[in-house]
PDB file of C-alpha atoms and ligand atoms in Angstrom:
ATOM      1  CA  UNK Z   1       0.000   0.000   0.000  1.00 55.00           C
ATOM      2  CA  UNK Z   2       1.532   3.315  -1.010  1.00 76.00           C
ATOM      3  CA  UNK Z   3       1.121   6.431   1.089  1.00 93.00           C
ATOM      4  CA  UNK Z   4      -1.315   8.913  -0.366  1.00 98.00           C
ATOM      5  CA  UNK Z   5      -0.731  12.645  -0.469  1.00 98.00           C
ATOM      6  CA  UNK Z   6      -2.028  15.725  -2.207  1.00 98.00           C
ATOM      7  CA  UNK Z   7       0.511  17.955  -3.928  1.00 99.00           C
ATOM      8  CA  UNK Z   8      -1.138  21.237  -4.894  1.00 98.00           C
ATOM      9  CA  UNK Z   9       0.814  23.195  -7.500  1.00 98.00           C
ATOM     10  CA  UNK Z  10      -0.404  26.780  -7.338  1.00 98.00           C
ATOM     11  CA  UNK Z  11       0.775  29.595  -9.612  1.00 98.00           C
ATOM     12  CA  UNK Z  12      -0.055  31.842 -12.531  1.00 98.00           C
ATOM     13  CA  UNK Z  13      -1.181  30.641 -15.966  1.00 98.00           C
ATOM     14  CA  UNK Z  14       1.879  29.314 -17.860  1.00 98.00           C
ATOM     15  CA  UNK Z  15       3.927  29.111 -14.639  1.00 98.00           C
ATOM     16  CA  UNK Z  16       4.611  25.411 -15.288  1.00 98.00           C
ATOM     17  CA  UNK Z  17       2.124  23.715 -12.930  1.00 98.00           C
ATOM     18  CA  UNK Z  18       0.744  21.224 -15.465  1.00 98.00           C
ATOM     19  CA  UNK Z  19       4.112  20.378 -17.006  1.00 98.00           C
ATOM     20  CA  UNK Z  20       5.679  19.676 -13.605  1.00 98.00           C
ATOM     21  CA  UNK Z  21       2.670  17.619 -12.481  1.00 98.00           C
ATOM     22  CA  UNK Z  22       2.826  15.296 -15.517  1.00 98.00           C
ATOM     23  CA  UNK Z  23       6.616  14.982 -15.342  1.00 98.00           C
ATOM     24  CA  UNK Z  24       6.387  14.004 -11.677  1.00 98.00           C
ATOM     25  CA  UNK Z  25       3.432  11.680 -12.349  1.00 98.00           C
ATOM     26  CA  UNK Z  26       5.520   9.761 -14.878  1.00 98.00           C
ATOM     27  CA  UNK Z  27       8.344   9.241 -12.424  1.00 98.00           C
ATOM     28  CA  UNK Z  28       6.033   8.204  -9.596  1.00 98.00           C
ATOM     29  CA  UNK Z  29       4.136   5.741 -11.817  1.00 98.00           C
ATOM     30  CA  UNK Z  30       7.395   4.151 -12.958  1.00 98.00           C
ATOM     31  CA  UNK Z  31       8.157   3.511  -9.309  1.00 97.00           C
ATOM     32  CA  UNK Z  32       4.793   1.838  -8.815  1.00 97.00           C
ATOM     33  CA  UNK Z  33       2.918   4.614  -7.000  1.00 98.00           C
ATOM     34  CA  UNK Z  34      -0.757   5.259  -7.627  1.00 98.00           C
ATOM     35  CA  UNK Z  35      -1.045   8.708  -9.184  1.00 98.00           C
ATOM     36  CA  UNK Z  36      -3.800  10.949 -10.501  1.00 98.00           C
ATOM     37  CA  UNK Z  37      -3.401  14.417 -11.973  1.00 98.00           C
ATOM     38  CA  UNK Z  38      -6.443  16.607 -11.312  1.00 98.00           C
ATOM     39  CA  UNK Z  39      -5.971  19.038 -14.163  1.00 93.00           C
ATOM     40  CA  UNK Z  40      -7.880  22.331 -13.817  1.00 90.00           C
ATOM     41  CA  UNK Z  41      -8.884  22.393 -17.478  1.00 89.00           C
ATOM     42  CA  UNK Z  42     -10.305  18.855 -17.363  1.00 92.00           C
ATOM     43  CA  UNK Z  43     -12.174  19.479 -14.106  1.00 96.00           C
ATOM     44  CA  UNK Z  44     -13.716  22.606 -15.607  1.00 96.00           C
ATOM     45  CA  UNK Z  45     -15.061  20.551 -18.536  1.00 96.00           C
ATOM     46  CA  UNK Z  46     -17.076  18.245 -16.310  1.00 94.00           C
ATOM     47  CA  UNK Z  47     -17.218  18.542 -12.526  1.00 96.00           C
ATOM     48  CA  UNK Z  48     -16.929  22.324 -12.616  1.00 98.00           C
ATOM     49  CA  UNK Z  49     -18.725  22.817 -15.951  1.00 97.00           C
ATOM     50  CA  UNK Z  50     -20.573  26.126 -15.890  1.00 97.00           C
ATOM     51  CA  UNK Z  51     -18.228  27.820 -13.443  1.00 98.00           C
ATOM     52  CA  UNK Z  52     -16.420  30.956 -14.562  1.00 97.00           C
ATOM     53  CA  UNK Z  53     -13.520  32.928 -13.120  1.00 98.00           C
ATOM     54  CA  UNK Z  54     -15.233  35.156 -10.537  1.00 98.00           C
ATOM     55  CA  UNK Z  55     -13.862  34.979  -7.010  1.00 98.00           C
ATOM     56  CA  UNK Z  56     -16.866  32.900  -5.918  1.00 98.00           C
ATOM     57  CA  UNK Z  57     -16.627  30.453  -8.834  1.00 98.00           C
ATOM     58  CA  UNK Z  58     -12.882  30.008  -8.422  1.00 98.00           C
ATOM     59  CA  UNK Z  59     -13.450  29.286  -4.715  1.00 98.00           C
ATOM     60  CA  UNK Z  60     -16.133  26.704  -5.542  1.00 98.00           C
ATOM     61  CA  UNK Z  61     -13.867  25.113  -8.158  1.00 98.00           C
ATOM     62  CA  UNK Z  62     -10.962  24.856  -5.729  1.00 98.00           C
ATOM     63  CA  UNK Z  63     -13.153  23.362  -2.968  1.00 98.00           C
ATOM     64  CA  UNK Z  64     -14.504  20.696  -5.341  1.00 98.00           C
ATOM     65  CA  UNK Z  65     -11.011  19.777  -6.444  1.00 98.00           C
ATOM     66  CA  UNK Z  66      -9.832  19.786  -2.823  1.00 98.00           C
ATOM     67  CA  UNK Z  67     -12.611  17.343  -1.934  1.00 98.00           C
ATOM     68  CA  UNK Z  68     -11.610  14.993  -4.749  1.00 98.00           C
ATOM     69  CA  UNK Z  69      -7.902  15.232  -3.963  1.00 98.00           C
ATOM     70  CA  UNK Z  70      -8.506  14.412  -0.301  1.00 98.00           C
ATOM     71  CA  UNK Z  71     -10.683  11.452  -1.263  1.00 98.00           C
ATOM     72  CA  UNK Z  72      -7.972  10.061  -3.526  1.00 98.00           C
ATOM     73  CA  UNK Z  73      -5.068  10.824  -1.221  1.00 98.00           C
ATOM     74  CA  UNK Z  74      -6.594   9.209   1.828  1.00 97.00           C
ATOM     75  CA  UNK Z  75      -6.953   6.036  -0.262  1.00 98.00           C
ATOM     76  CA  UNK Z  76      -3.277   5.802  -1.126  1.00 98.00           C
ATOM     77  CA  UNK Z  77      -3.140   7.894  -4.289  1.00 98.00           C
ATOM     78  CA  UNK Z  78      -0.679  10.705  -4.963  1.00 98.00           C
ATOM     79  CA  UNK Z  79      -3.096  13.413  -6.122  1.00 98.00           C
ATOM     80  CA  UNK Z  80      -1.189  16.022  -8.124  1.00 99.00           C
ATOM     81  CA  UNK Z  81      -3.190  19.214  -8.570  1.00 98.00           C
ATOM     82  CA  UNK Z  82      -1.978  21.821 -11.078  1.00 98.00           C
ATOM     83  CA  UNK Z  83      -4.654  24.421 -10.367  1.00 98.00           C
ATOM     84  CA  UNK Z  84      -4.164  28.190  -9.996  1.00 98.00           C
ATOM     85  CA  UNK Z  85      -6.130  28.525  -6.699  1.00 98.00           C
ATOM     86  CA  UNK Z  86      -5.479  32.279  -6.466  1.00 98.00           C
ATOM     87  CA  UNK Z  87      -7.055  32.949  -3.069  1.00 98.00           C
ATOM     88  CA  UNK Z  88      -5.300  32.125   0.213  1.00 98.00           C
ATOM     89  CA  UNK Z  89      -8.550  31.385   2.061  1.00 98.00           C
ATOM     90  CA  UNK Z  90      -9.575  28.815  -0.582  1.00 98.00           C
ATOM     91  CA  UNK Z  91      -6.209  27.078  -0.261  1.00 98.00           C
ATOM     92  CA  UNK Z  92      -6.387  27.185   3.546  1.00 98.00           C
ATOM     93  CA  UNK Z  93      -9.789  25.499   3.479  1.00 98.00           C
ATOM     94  CA  UNK Z  94      -8.354  22.690   1.352  1.00 98.00           C
ATOM     95  CA  UNK Z  95      -5.421  22.281   3.732  1.00 98.00           C
ATOM     96  CA  UNK Z  96      -7.832  22.110   6.690  1.00 98.00           C
ATOM     97  CA  UNK Z  97      -9.926  19.427   4.952  1.00 98.00           C
ATOM     98  CA  UNK Z  98      -6.794  17.316   4.607  1.00 98.00           C
ATOM     99  CA  UNK Z  99      -5.762  17.952   8.213  1.00 98.00           C
ATOM    100  CA  UNK Z 100      -9.212  16.853   9.370  1.00 97.00           C
ATOM    101  CA  UNK Z 101      -8.868  13.541   7.527  1.00 95.00           C
ATOM    102  CA  UNK Z 102      -5.231  13.080   8.568  1.00 97.00           C
ATOM    103  CA  UNK Z 103      -4.034  13.182   4.951  1.00 98.00           C
ATOM    104  CA  UNK Z 104      -0.690  14.579   3.828  1.00 98.00           C
ATOM    105  CA  UNK Z 105      -0.993  17.890   1.996  1.00 98.00           C
ATOM    106  CA  UNK Z 106       1.870  19.762   0.345  1.00 98.00           C
ATOM    107  CA  UNK Z 107       1.594  23.218  -1.164  1.00 98.00           C
ATOM    108  CA  UNK Z 108       4.040  23.977  -3.963  1.00 99.00           C
ATOM    109  CA  UNK Z 109       4.218  27.522  -5.290  1.00 99.00           C
ATOM    110  CA  UNK Z 110       5.339  27.530  -8.896  1.00 99.00           C
ATOM    111  CA  UNK Z 111       6.558  31.091  -8.571  1.00 98.00           C
ATOM    112  CA  UNK Z 112       7.414  31.944 -12.163  1.00 98.00           C
ATOM    113  CA  UNK Z 113       7.305  35.748 -12.594  1.00 98.00           C
ATOM    114  CA  UNK Z 114       4.410  37.127 -14.592  1.00 98.00           C
ATOM    115  CA  UNK Z 115       6.834  38.537 -17.205  1.00 98.00           C
ATOM    116  CA  UNK Z 116       8.110  35.022 -17.942  1.00 98.00           C
ATOM    117  CA  UNK Z 117       4.592  33.542 -17.893  1.00 98.00           C
ATOM    118  CA  UNK Z 118       3.327  36.125 -20.342  1.00 98.00           C
ATOM    119  CA  UNK Z 119       6.221  35.365 -22.697  1.00 98.00           C
ATOM    120  CA  UNK Z 120       5.508  31.642 -22.517  1.00 98.00           C
ATOM    121  CA  UNK Z 121       1.787  32.297 -22.933  1.00 98.00           C
ATOM    122  CA  UNK Z 122       1.055  28.620 -23.588  1.00 98.00           C
ATOM    123  CA  UNK Z 123      -2.664  29.198 -24.222  1.00 98.00           C
ATOM    124  CA  UNK Z 124      -2.503  32.717 -25.640  1.00 98.00           C
ATOM    125  CA  UNK Z 125      -4.360  34.197 -22.643  1.00 98.00           C
ATOM    126  CA  UNK Z 126      -1.850  36.981 -21.947  1.00 98.00           C
ATOM    127  CA  UNK Z 127      -2.022  38.094 -25.595  1.00 98.00           C
ATOM    128  CA  UNK Z 128      -5.817  38.067 -25.452  1.00 98.00           C
ATOM    129  CA  UNK Z 129      -5.801  40.135 -22.284  1.00 98.00           C
ATOM    130  CA  UNK Z 130      -3.373  42.627 -23.827  1.00 98.00           C
ATOM    131  CA  UNK Z 131      -5.603  42.865 -26.914  1.00 98.00           C
ATOM    132  CA  UNK Z 132      -8.619  43.616 -24.727  1.00 98.00           C
ATOM    133  CA  UNK Z 133     -10.328  40.328 -25.650  1.00 98.00           C
ATOM    134  CA  UNK Z 134     -10.262  38.931 -22.096  1.00 97.00           C
ATOM    135  CA  UNK Z 135     -10.488  40.486 -18.646  1.00 98.00           C
ATOM    136  CA  UNK Z 136      -9.894  38.996 -15.220  1.00 98.00           C
ATOM    137  CA  UNK Z 137      -6.656  37.171 -16.036  1.00 98.00           C
ATOM    138  CA  UNK Z 138      -4.944  35.974 -12.882  1.00 98.00           C
ATOM    139  CA  UNK Z 139      -1.798  37.946 -12.093  1.00 98.00           C
ATOM    140  CA  UNK Z 140      -2.571  40.651 -14.667  1.00 98.00           C
ATOM    141  CA  UNK Z 141      -5.977  42.189 -13.945  1.00 97.00           C
ATOM    142  CA  UNK Z 142      -7.214  39.677 -11.384  1.00 98.00           C
ATOM    143  CA  UNK Z 143      -5.690  38.824  -7.969  1.00 98.00           C
ATOM    144  CA  UNK Z 144      -3.136  36.158  -7.206  1.00 98.00           C
ATOM    145  CA  UNK Z 145      -2.422  35.882  -3.487  1.00 98.00           C
ATOM    146  CA  UNK Z 146       0.992  34.244  -3.396  1.00 98.00           C
ATOM    147  CA  UNK Z 147       1.411  31.649  -0.618  1.00 98.00           C
ATOM    148  CA  UNK Z 148       3.256  33.093   2.396  1.00 97.00           C
ATOM    149  CA  UNK Z 149       4.838  29.835   3.512  1.00 97.00           C
ATOM    150  CA  UNK Z 150       4.507  27.099   0.905  1.00 98.00           C
ATOM    151  CA  UNK Z 151       6.143  23.728   1.510  1.00 98.00           C
ATOM    152  CA  UNK Z 152       8.231  24.420  -1.598  1.00 98.00           C
ATOM    153  CA  UNK Z 153       8.761  27.356  -3.936  1.00 98.00           C
ATOM    154  CA  UNK Z 154       9.900  26.663  -7.490  1.00 98.00           C
ATOM    155  CA  UNK Z 155      11.589  29.264  -9.701  1.00 98.00           C
ATOM    156  CA  UNK Z 156      10.853  27.486 -12.961  1.00 98.00           C
ATOM    157  CA  UNK Z 157      12.498  30.195 -15.060  1.00 97.00           C
ATOM    158  CA  UNK Z 158      15.881  29.068 -13.696  1.00 93.00           C
ATOM    159  CA  UNK Z 159      15.407  25.301 -14.047  1.00 98.00           C
ATOM    160  CA  UNK Z 160      14.630  22.535 -16.483  1.00 98.00           C
ATOM    161  CA  UNK Z 161      11.290  20.756 -16.193  1.00 98.00           C
ATOM    162  CA  UNK Z 162      13.155  17.696 -14.878  1.00 98.00           C
ATOM    163  CA  UNK Z 163      14.861  19.752 -12.159  1.00 98.00           C
ATOM    164  CA  UNK Z 164      11.557  21.274 -11.063  1.00 98.00           C
ATOM    165  CA  UNK Z 165       9.853  17.876 -10.912  1.00 98.00           C
ATOM    166  CA  UNK Z 166      12.845  16.455  -9.040  1.00 98.00           C
ATOM    167  CA  UNK Z 167      12.528  19.168  -6.381  1.00 98.00           C
ATOM    168  CA  UNK Z 168       8.921  18.147  -5.729  1.00 98.00           C
ATOM    169  CA  UNK Z 169       9.994  14.500  -5.634  1.00 98.00           C
ATOM    170  CA  UNK Z 170      12.684  15.428  -3.087  1.00 98.00           C
ATOM    171  CA  UNK Z 171      10.044  17.111  -0.918  1.00 98.00           C
ATOM    172  CA  UNK Z 172       7.881  13.976  -1.013  1.00 98.00           C
ATOM    173  CA  UNK Z 173      10.940  11.951  -0.079  1.00 98.00           C
ATOM    174  CA  UNK Z 174      11.850  14.284   2.826  1.00 98.00           C
ATOM    175  CA  UNK Z 175       8.345  13.881   4.214  1.00 98.00           C
ATOM    176  CA  UNK Z 176       8.507  10.090   3.950  1.00 97.00           C
ATOM    177  CA  UNK Z 177       5.812   9.949   1.270  1.00 98.00           C
ATOM    178  CA  UNK Z 178       7.814   8.057  -1.394  1.00 97.00           C
TER     179      UNK Z 178
HETATM  180  N1  PPS T 201      -9.419  34.692 -16.565  1.00 53.83           N
HETATM  181  C1  PPS T 201      -8.637  33.633 -16.363  1.00 53.83           C
HETATM  182  N2  PPS T 201      -7.754  33.623 -15.334  1.00 53.83           N
HETATM  183  C2  PPS T 201      -6.976  32.550 -15.148  1.00 53.83           C
HETATM  184  N3  PPS T 201      -7.007  31.437 -15.918  1.00 53.83           N
HETATM  185  C3  PPS T 201      -7.875  31.401 -16.944  1.00 53.83           C
HETATM  186  C4  PPS T 201      -8.720  32.484 -17.204  1.00 53.83           C
HETATM  187  N4  PPS T 201      -9.498  32.170 -18.277  1.00 53.83           N
HETATM  188  C5  PPS T 201      -9.134  30.936 -18.655  1.00 53.83           C
HETATM  189  N5  PPS T 201      -8.160  30.469 -17.867  1.00 53.83           N
HETATM  190  C6  PPS T 201      -7.582  29.132 -18.005  1.00 53.83           C
HETATM  191  O1  PPS T 201      -8.278  28.299 -17.089  1.00 53.83           O
HETATM  192  C7  PPS T 201      -7.417  27.260 -16.676  1.00 53.83           C
HETATM  193  C8  PPS T 201      -7.932  26.576 -15.416  1.00 53.83           C
HETATM  194  O2  PPS T 201      -7.991  27.465 -14.317  1.00 53.83           O
HETATM  195  P1  PPS T 201      -8.065  26.878 -12.834  1.00 53.83           P
HETATM  196  O3  PPS T 201      -9.260  25.998 -12.708  1.00 53.83           O
HETATM  197  O4  PPS T 201      -6.752  26.307 -12.506  1.00 53.83           O
HETATM  198  O5  PPS T 201      -8.288  28.258 -12.053  1.00 53.83           O
HETATM  199  S1  PPS T 201      -8.854  28.598 -10.603  1.00 53.83           S
HETATM  200  O6  PPS T 201      -8.051  27.913  -9.590  1.00 53.83           O
HETATM  201  O7  PPS T 201     -10.275  28.184 -10.538  1.00 53.83           O
HETATM  202  O8  PPS T 201      -8.691  30.064 -10.522  1.00 53.83           O
HETATM  203  C9  PPS T 201      -6.074  27.958 -16.526  1.00 53.83           C
HETATM  204  O9  PPS T 201      -5.116  26.961 -16.751  1.00 53.83           O
HETATM  205  P2  PPS T 201      -3.527  27.103 -16.524  1.00 53.83           P
HETATM  206  O10 PPS T 201      -3.024  27.942 -17.674  1.00 53.83           O
HETATM  207  O11 PPS T 201      -3.058  25.677 -16.620  1.00 53.83           O
HETATM  208  O12 PPS T 201      -3.236  27.742 -15.219  1.00 53.83           O
HETATM  209  C10 PPS T 201      -6.119  29.019 -17.629  1.00 53.83           C
HETATM  210  O13 PPS T 201      -5.452  28.607 -18.774  1.00 53.83           O
HETATM  211  N1  ADP T 202      11.225  24.314 -15.082  1.00 53.83           N
HETATM  212  C1  ADP T 202      10.070  24.299 -15.750  1.00 53.83           C
HETATM  213  N2  ADP T 202       8.985  23.739 -15.193  1.00 53.83           N
HETATM  214  C2  ADP T 202       7.802  23.735 -15.844  1.00 53.83           C
HETATM  215  N3  ADP T 202       7.592  24.244 -17.085  1.00 53.83           N
HETATM  216  C3  ADP T 202       8.648  24.815 -17.696  1.00 53.83           C
HETATM  217  C4  ADP T 202       9.919  24.876 -17.054  1.00 53.83           C
HETATM  218  N4  ADP T 202      10.772  25.500 -17.889  1.00 53.83           N
HETATM  219  C5  ADP T 202      10.065  25.807 -18.987  1.00 53.83           C
HETATM  220  N5  ADP T 202       8.784  25.391 -18.891  1.00 53.83           N
HETATM  221  C6  ADP T 202       7.741  25.550 -19.937  1.00 53.83           C
HETATM  222  O1  ADP T 202       6.734  26.447 -19.454  1.00 53.83           O
HETATM  223  C7  ADP T 202       5.461  26.076 -19.965  1.00 53.83           C
HETATM  224  C8  ADP T 202       4.511  25.882 -18.787  1.00 53.83           C
HETATM  225  O2  ADP T 202       3.207  25.579 -19.245  1.00 53.83           O
HETATM  226  P1  ADP T 202       2.133  24.839 -18.354  1.00 53.83           P
HETATM  227  O3  ADP T 202       2.750  23.699 -17.638  1.00 53.83           O
HETATM  228  O4  ADP T 202       0.948  24.553 -19.222  1.00 53.83           O
HETATM  229  O5  ADP T 202       1.765  25.971 -17.278  1.00 53.83           O
HETATM  230  P2  ADP T 202       0.507  26.075 -16.304  1.00 53.83           P
HETATM  231  O6  ADP T 202      -0.063  24.696 -16.113  1.00 53.83           O
HETATM  232  O7  ADP T 202       1.070  26.638 -15.040  1.00 53.83           O
HETATM  233  O8  ADP T 202      -0.451  27.006 -16.990  1.00 53.83           O
HETATM  234  C9  ADP T 202       5.640  24.807 -20.789  1.00 53.83           C
HETATM  235  O9  ADP T 202       5.759  25.159 -22.148  1.00 53.83           O
HETATM  236  C10 ADP T 202       6.987  24.259 -20.273  1.00 53.83           C
HETATM  237  O10 ADP T 202       7.693  23.490 -21.207  1.00 53.83           O
END
């Protein structure tokens, strides 16, 4: 039986959350761990279909994902969650849910600066915002409350994807979770 845990990767769009989550998932699976990636985009297609990007909807989205992650993690799965989760109180509520069920919860801040994110612009959102075709983009014209004391902070602009994923793996190892 492997030890479950939730690893929440919070950060701006294009920070590297999804890329790191899938890189880490591959490594963990190779080692025989049970792993699920709860990708924000996928969740928004189904479980959070109909939710937008208001503060209230983002909070609801994050609580739903937190519920699922806790459910998986307390049953031995490594739940990797690359979801922006811009509000500190939403993230705190998820942490508390895990504490209440005695499940390991790690918060990783993928702290790529907005200038780097907007250059990467994987989904073209920064360009759309700049062109006036989108408002309420996290980190540009919508809030992102950076974690004050995350379990790990990643400066992805100074690392390869493999190095970033390895730093999360090292955290799991330090905590006795792999
Ligand atoms: N206005 C606005 N602000 C931020 N992000 C936006 C927005 N509109 C669409 N998107 C895209 O939605 C993807 C999923 O967001 P999340 O569910 O992770 O966001 S949240 O935690 O509910 O705030 C998120 O995915 P990532 O790029 O992987 O972070 C964005 O690409
Ligand atoms: N160290 C790194 N970690 C993660 N992504 C990186 C890193 N260096 C460069 N990148 C690139 O940055 C982009 C991040 O995109 P993505 O993972 O979709 O971001 P997010 O899920 O945060 O929106 C990818 O094109 C990825 O290859």
